[in-house]
Every structure is written in structure tokens, then in C-alpha cells.
């Protein structure tokens, strides 16, 4: 095999609770409008089902790292989300077997340039600049998990002030349904992460803000916007 023209990018990896091994990230899928109250705050139609978009793997921000305020936005928003980490893949996965693909769960924040997203919506343009920018996917360590998906509290505060506080049980598509739906559109594989959507209460961040998020039973994350 011939040499690469330049060194290929390093594999992005996320720590795993209680294990020395890390979780190598293949790609990041995200679910939009997966909580009814958030769909309403975004001006959505109650009949519209959730949908997918994506972020590049290197958008991940490792636990404990600061998050740089991105350029070209004046309205950076937080979206606290449960993240699913897959250890297996496939296509056309049945809901009944979907949780067998899950390695574990993490807490993530889907950072969003809301002003660019609103402009893209108005123009019918894609969301990459609004959602898939550098450092747009802070994440906690992954907690290995078997059995039913988390159902507990999901919450985010900024500088100690509550912003989002809901229950993962309120998701429109369950974790199993998300894996099933995603596998109809893409061949899933080990290393895929899925950000499962955010509840109501999204809002702006400014430099210096300390963001703290949690999903009950899964973990916490915290970062400063710099
Ligand atoms: Mn989101």
C-alpha cells in the first residue's frame, strides 16, 4: 500500500467510566425535535416526526475541556442531550433488538449557532454551519449500560441557574426507536454516537458561562465557554 500524502487525522475517542480503554468515535448522528415541548418552543408543528442531522466526529469536546465560543454567531445555544454509544451496527434493525447494539450512554450538549440555524431554515439551506462546527459536541465519559434505556431526569444549568429540567422518558422516539429509524437511513457501526434530542429550555451562552449538565444514572458534564 502506498503512503498517505499526509498523516491521517487522529481517532477521536471518549473516556469510558471504569475502564482504561476509550471509545473510538466513528460518526455523530443527532435527533432533532424529539421532545414535544422543545418542538413547540422551536415553532414546530406537533404532527412533524423527529428527524436526523449530523456532526463530524472531531466536533467532540472531551470531558474536562473548555469549549471555545465559535466564530460567526451572536446566539450560541445549549441543548442538553442523552447520548447513545453503539458497540455494534447493521441496517434495518428491529426495535425489539435495537438496544443490543448499545454499549452505553453519555451526557452531551448539542451546541447550536441558533442565528445561523434560523437563517438556514428560512432559506431552506442545510444545517452544517449551525450544528456541525468545531467543538459543537461536548460529552461526558460513557457509562457502560445493559438493559432498559435511561428514563430519568435530564437537566442543564448555566452559572448555577437552572435552564433545562425534564425527563428522558418524555422523548418522542425512544432510544430503541431512534436506533431503528437511523438504521433505515444509514448502516450503523461500532463507534457511532447518537445525540437523542433536547428538552425545552434551550437558551444562549456567552463567554465565561459555566455549563453543567446531567442525566440521572448516566453522569454529569461541566465546561466553561471561553
Ligand atoms: Mn439537539
mmCIF file of C-alpha atoms and ligand atoms in Angstrom:
data_model
loop_
_atom_site.group_PDB
_atom_site.id
_atom_site.type_symbol
_atom_site.label_atom_id
_atom_site.label_comp_id
_atom_site.label_asym_id
_atom_site.label_seq_id
_atom_site.Cartn_x
_atom_site.Cartn_y
_atom_site.Cartn_z
ATOM 1 C CA UNK A 1 0.000 0.000 0.000
ATOM 2 C CA UNK A 2 1.272 3.432 -0.854
ATOM 3 C CA UNK A 3 1.937 6.027 1.822
ATOM 4 C CA UNK A 4 -0.613 8.674 2.714
ATOM 5 C CA UNK A 5 0.102 12.145 1.378
ATOM 6 C CA UNK A 6 -0.053 13.414 4.986
ATOM 7 C CA UNK A 7 -0.736 11.830 8.359
ATOM 8 C CA UNK A 8 -4.415 10.824 8.631
ATOM 9 C CA UNK A 9 -6.356 12.525 11.423
ATOM 10 C CA UNK A 10 -6.140 11.021 14.892
ATOM 11 C CA UNK A 11 -9.066 8.889 16.028
ATOM 12 C CA UNK A 12 -11.393 10.849 18.306
ATOM 13 C CA UNK A 13 -12.038 8.856 21.477
ATOM 14 C CA UNK A 14 -14.246 9.317 24.538
ATOM 15 C CA UNK A 15 -13.338 8.039 28.035
ATOM 16 C CA UNK A 16 -15.346 5.156 29.476
ATOM 17 C CA UNK A 17 -16.344 5.069 33.154
ATOM 18 C CA UNK A 18 -14.317 2.462 34.994
ATOM 19 C CA UNK A 19 -12.272 1.283 32.008
ATOM 20 C CA UNK A 20 -8.811 2.121 30.722
ATOM 21 C CA UNK A 21 -9.964 1.596 27.135
ATOM 22 C CA UNK A 22 -11.570 4.525 25.359
ATOM 23 C CA UNK A 23 -14.493 4.607 22.904
ATOM 24 C CA UNK A 24 -13.335 5.408 19.340
ATOM 25 C CA UNK A 25 -15.871 7.647 17.602
ATOM 26 C CA UNK A 26 -16.844 6.854 14.024
ATOM 27 C CA UNK A 27 -19.512 9.497 13.493
ATOM 28 C CA UNK A 28 -22.165 11.509 15.286
ATOM 29 C CA UNK A 29 -25.845 11.413 14.395
ATOM 30 C CA UNK A 30 -28.270 13.775 16.131
ATOM 31 C CA UNK A 31 -32.047 13.727 16.505
ATOM 32 C CA UNK A 32 -33.996 16.950 16.070
ATOM 33 C CA UNK A 33 -37.261 17.798 17.817
ATOM 34 C CA UNK A 34 -37.506 14.654 19.924
ATOM 35 C CA UNK A 35 -39.279 16.317 22.886
ATOM 36 C CA UNK A 36 -42.736 17.812 22.301
ATOM 37 C CA UNK A 37 -42.195 20.909 24.482
ATOM 38 C CA UNK A 38 -38.927 21.738 22.694
ATOM 39 C CA UNK A 39 -40.561 21.184 19.306
ATOM 40 C CA UNK A 40 -43.148 23.788 20.334
ATOM 41 C CA UNK A 41 -40.539 26.298 21.574
ATOM 42 C CA UNK A 42 -38.822 25.955 18.168
ATOM 43 C CA UNK A 43 -42.106 26.761 16.438
ATOM 44 C CA UNK A 44 -42.589 23.239 15.127
ATOM 45 C CA UNK A 45 -45.778 21.540 14.046
ATOM 46 C CA UNK A 46 -46.932 18.900 16.571
ATOM 47 C CA UNK A 47 -47.508 16.439 13.719
ATOM 48 C CA UNK A 48 -43.912 16.544 12.427
ATOM 49 C CA UNK A 49 -41.886 13.481 13.468
ATOM 50 C CA UNK A 50 -38.308 13.815 14.749
ATOM 51 C CA UNK A 51 -35.515 13.758 12.140
ATOM 52 C CA UNK A 52 -31.741 13.352 11.902
ATOM 53 C CA UNK A 53 -28.780 15.588 11.235
ATOM 54 C CA UNK A 54 -25.069 15.004 11.847
ATOM 55 C CA UNK A 55 -21.888 16.420 13.286
ATOM 56 C CA UNK A 56 -18.332 15.398 12.373
ATOM 57 C CA UNK A 57 -16.567 13.107 14.860
ATOM 58 C CA UNK A 58 -13.963 15.769 15.560
ATOM 59 C CA UNK A 59 -16.656 18.089 16.937
ATOM 60 C CA UNK A 60 -16.346 16.114 20.188
ATOM 61 C CA UNK A 61 -15.082 18.041 23.219
ATOM 62 C CA UNK A 62 -13.559 15.667 25.763
ATOM 63 C CA UNK A 63 -14.785 15.759 29.371
ATOM 64 C CA UNK A 64 -12.999 18.428 31.404
ATOM 65 C CA UNK A 65 -12.118 20.627 28.445
ATOM 66 C CA UNK A 66 -13.286 24.193 27.917
ATOM 67 C CA UNK A 67 -15.490 24.983 24.917
ATOM 68 C CA UNK A 68 -14.381 27.795 22.631
ATOM 69 C CA UNK A 69 -17.111 30.269 21.660
ATOM 70 C CA UNK A 70 -17.390 29.712 17.903
ATOM 71 C CA UNK A 71 -16.975 32.430 15.288
ATOM 72 C CA UNK A 72 -19.759 33.812 13.113
ATOM 73 C CA UNK A 73 -22.538 33.644 15.671
ATOM 74 C CA UNK A 74 -24.096 36.028 18.175
ATOM 75 C CA UNK A 75 -26.541 33.428 19.537
ATOM 76 C CA UNK A 76 -24.800 30.241 20.672
ATOM 77 C CA UNK A 77 -27.306 27.888 22.353
ATOM 78 C CA UNK A 78 -27.018 24.894 24.693
ATOM 79 C CA UNK A 79 -29.052 21.710 24.160
ATOM 80 C CA UNK A 80 -28.591 19.042 26.857
ATOM 81 C CA UNK A 81 -28.991 15.532 25.422
ATOM 82 C CA UNK A 82 -28.707 11.851 26.281
ATOM 83 C CA UNK A 83 -26.060 10.299 24.013
ATOM 84 C CA UNK A 84 -26.185 6.676 22.853
ATOM 85 C CA UNK A 85 -22.861 4.920 22.143
ATOM 86 C CA UNK A 86 -23.045 1.907 19.818
ATOM 87 C CA UNK A 87 -20.845 -1.182 20.087
ATOM 88 C CA UNK A 88 -22.443 -2.922 17.109
ATOM 89 C CA UNK A 89 -24.154 -1.893 13.914
ATOM 90 C CA UNK A 90 -26.201 -3.011 10.956
ATOM 91 C CA UNK A 91 -29.098 -1.832 8.865
ATOM 92 C CA UNK A 92 -32.855 -2.221 9.239
ATOM 93 C CA UNK A 93 -32.553 -3.024 12.946
ATOM 94 C CA UNK A 94 -35.839 -4.053 14.587
ATOM 95 C CA UNK A 95 -36.973 -2.036 17.596
ATOM 96 C CA UNK A 96 -37.061 -5.239 19.643
ATOM 97 C CA UNK A 97 -33.333 -5.857 19.121
ATOM 98 C CA UNK A 98 -32.117 -2.274 18.934
ATOM 99 C CA UNK A 99 -30.824 -1.984 22.495
ATOM 100 C CA UNK A 100 -28.494 -4.939 21.845
ATOM 101 C CA UNK A 101 -26.363 -2.525 19.784
ATOM 102 C CA UNK A 102 -25.886 -0.152 22.718
ATOM 103 C CA UNK A 103 -22.567 -0.098 24.563
ATOM 104 C CA UNK A 104 -23.515 2.682 26.940
ATOM 105 C CA UNK A 105 -24.741 6.224 27.422
ATOM 106 C CA UNK A 106 -23.218 9.635 27.998
ATOM 107 C CA UNK A 107 -24.344 13.192 28.664
ATOM 108 C CA UNK A 108 -23.825 15.557 25.752
ATOM 109 C CA UNK A 109 -24.572 19.113 24.714
ATOM 110 C CA UNK A 110 -25.619 19.809 21.128
ATOM 111 C CA UNK A 111 -24.085 23.277 20.748
ATOM 112 C CA UNK A 112 -26.041 25.290 18.202
ATOM 113 C CA UNK A 113 -25.469 28.537 16.342
ATOM 114 C CA UNK A 114 -29.169 29.420 16.639
ATOM 115 C CA UNK A 115 -28.917 32.514 14.451
ATOM 116 C CA UNK A 116 -27.354 30.520 11.609
ATOM 117 C CA UNK A 117 -29.902 27.728 12.105
ATOM 118 C CA UNK A 118 -32.816 30.169 11.856
ATOM 119 C CA UNK A 119 -31.323 31.703 8.712
ATOM 120 C CA UNK A 120 -30.833 28.236 7.205
ATOM 121 C CA UNK A 121 -34.439 27.300 7.984
ATOM 122 C CA UNK A 122 -35.690 30.490 6.333
ATOM 123 C CA UNK A 123 -33.674 29.791 3.188
ATOM 124 C CA UNK A 124 -34.168 26.024 3.074
ATOM 125 C CA UNK A 125 -30.402 25.573 3.449
ATOM 126 C CA UNK A 126 -28.552 22.733 5.244
ATOM 127 C CA UNK A 127 -27.621 22.919 8.936
ATOM 128 C CA UNK A 128 -23.910 22.071 8.934
ATOM 129 C CA UNK A 129 -22.764 25.586 9.841
ATOM 130 C CA UNK A 130 -25.413 25.788 12.573
ATOM 131 C CA UNK A 131 -24.800 22.371 14.101
ATOM 132 C CA UNK A 132 -21.620 20.710 12.869
ATOM 133 C CA UNK A 133 -18.985 23.295 13.748
ATOM 134 C CA UNK A 134 -15.739 22.872 15.687
ATOM 135 C CA UNK A 135 -16.249 21.908 19.351
ATOM 136 C CA UNK A 136 -20.025 21.619 18.906
ATOM 137 C CA UNK A 137 -20.317 18.275 20.722
ATOM 138 C CA UNK A 138 -19.170 18.375 24.372
ATOM 139 C CA UNK A 139 -19.614 14.972 26.006
ATOM 140 C CA UNK A 140 -19.151 13.234 29.361
ATOM 141 C CA UNK A 141 -17.464 9.884 29.859
ATOM 142 C CA UNK A 142 -19.535 6.984 28.534
ATOM 143 C CA UNK A 143 -21.212 4.794 31.144
ATOM 144 C CA UNK A 144 -21.457 1.132 30.075
ATOM 145 C CA UNK A 145 -25.072 0.009 30.245
ATOM 146 C CA UNK A 146 -27.236 -3.054 29.747
ATOM 147 C CA UNK A 147 -30.995 -3.391 29.905
ATOM 148 C CA UNK A 148 -33.683 -0.728 29.525
ATOM 149 C CA UNK A 149 -32.502 2.704 28.391
ATOM 150 C CA UNK A 150 -32.225 5.580 30.915
ATOM 151 C CA UNK A 151 -35.576 7.175 31.746
ATOM 152 C CA UNK A 152 -34.679 9.692 34.440
ATOM 153 C CA UNK A 153 -34.087 13.394 34.838
ATOM 154 C CA UNK A 154 -32.172 15.369 32.200
ATOM 155 C CA UNK A 155 -31.103 18.848 33.268
ATOM 156 C CA UNK A 156 -28.738 21.712 32.475
ATOM 157 C CA UNK A 157 -27.758 24.801 34.414
ATOM 158 C CA UNK A 158 -25.718 27.867 33.478
ATOM 159 C CA UNK A 159 -23.715 29.541 36.259
ATOM 160 C CA UNK A 160 -25.838 27.568 38.729
ATOM 161 C CA UNK A 161 -29.146 28.793 37.294
ATOM 162 C CA UNK A 162 -31.490 26.043 36.017
ATOM 163 C CA UNK A 163 -32.213 26.288 32.286
ATOM 164 C CA UNK A 164 -33.415 22.823 31.230
ATOM 165 C CA UNK A 165 -35.068 20.261 33.524
ATOM 166 C CA UNK A 166 -37.088 17.402 32.090
ATOM 167 C CA UNK A 167 -37.252 13.622 31.847
ATOM 168 C CA UNK A 168 -35.656 11.369 29.243
ATOM 169 C CA UNK A 169 -38.924 9.413 29.404
ATOM 170 C CA UNK A 170 -40.546 12.345 27.551
ATOM 171 C CA UNK A 171 -38.655 11.609 24.320
ATOM 172 C CA UNK A 172 -40.977 11.180 21.314
ATOM 173 C CA UNK A 173 -38.733 8.486 19.789
ATOM 174 C CA UNK A 174 -37.321 6.132 22.435
ATOM 175 C CA UNK A 175 -33.684 5.046 22.231
ATOM 176 C CA UNK A 176 -34.735 1.768 20.576
ATOM 177 C CA UNK A 177 -36.888 3.632 18.059
ATOM 178 C CA UNK A 178 -34.046 6.062 17.310
ATOM 179 C CA UNK A 179 -31.638 3.197 16.572
ATOM 180 C CA UNK A 180 -34.292 1.515 14.407
ATOM 181 C CA UNK A 181 -35.056 4.721 12.467
ATOM 182 C CA UNK A 182 -31.369 5.577 11.994
ATOM 183 C CA UNK A 183 -30.642 2.080 10.700
ATOM 184 C CA UNK A 184 -33.241 2.547 7.956
ATOM 185 C CA UNK A 185 -31.229 5.517 6.658
ATOM 186 C CA UNK A 186 -27.607 4.520 7.366
ATOM 187 C CA UNK A 187 -25.653 1.364 8.035
ATOM 188 C CA UNK A 188 -24.794 1.772 11.696
ATOM 189 C CA UNK A 189 -21.430 0.632 13.031
ATOM 190 C CA UNK A 190 -19.479 0.354 16.283
ATOM 191 C CA UNK A 191 -18.270 3.798 17.331
ATOM 192 C CA UNK A 192 -21.380 5.649 16.228
ATOM 193 C CA UNK A 193 -22.749 8.170 18.728
ATOM 194 C CA UNK A 194 -26.339 9.387 18.619
ATOM 195 C CA UNK A 195 -27.345 12.629 20.373
ATOM 196 C CA UNK A 196 -31.025 11.948 21.080
ATOM 197 C CA UNK A 197 -32.522 15.447 21.151
ATOM 198 C CA UNK A 198 -33.066 18.116 23.787
ATOM 199 C CA UNK A 199 -35.989 19.041 26.030
ATOM 200 C CA UNK A 200 -37.376 22.575 26.361
ATOM 201 C CA UNK A 201 -35.427 25.450 27.871
ATOM 202 C CA UNK A 202 -32.652 25.936 25.337
ATOM 203 C CA UNK A 203 -31.004 29.329 25.528
ATOM 204 C CA UNK A 204 -27.963 31.482 24.817
ATOM 205 C CA UNK A 205 -24.437 31.188 26.199
ATOM 206 C CA UNK A 206 -21.735 33.834 26.467
ATOM 207 C CA UNK A 207 -18.012 33.650 27.176
ATOM 208 C CA UNK A 208 -17.350 32.886 30.820
ATOM 209 C CA UNK A 209 -20.521 30.852 31.329
ATOM 210 C CA UNK A 210 -20.127 27.634 33.303
ATOM 211 C CA UNK A 211 -22.417 24.969 31.888
ATOM 212 C CA UNK A 212 -23.326 21.903 33.969
ATOM 213 C CA UNK A 213 -25.487 19.077 32.695
ATOM 214 C CA UNK A 214 -26.654 15.718 33.951
ATOM 215 C CA UNK A 215 -28.697 12.701 33.023
ATOM 216 C CA UNK A 216 -29.890 10.703 36.016
ATOM 217 C CA UNK A 217 -27.989 7.450 36.329
ATOM 218 C CA UNK A 218 -25.711 8.247 33.374
ATOM 219 C CA UNK A 219 -23.434 11.030 34.589
ATOM 220 C CA UNK A 220 -22.612 14.723 34.571
ATOM 221 C CA UNK A 221 -20.621 17.068 32.423
ATOM 222 C CA UNK A 222 -19.364 20.576 33.024
ATOM 223 C CA UNK A 223 -17.477 23.063 30.901
ATOM 224 C CA UNK A 224 -16.683 26.737 30.641
ATOM 225 C CA UNK A 225 -17.336 28.706 27.459
ATOM 226 C CA UNK A 226 -14.133 30.591 26.648
HETATM 227 MN MN1 LIG B 1 -30.246 18.961 19.617
#
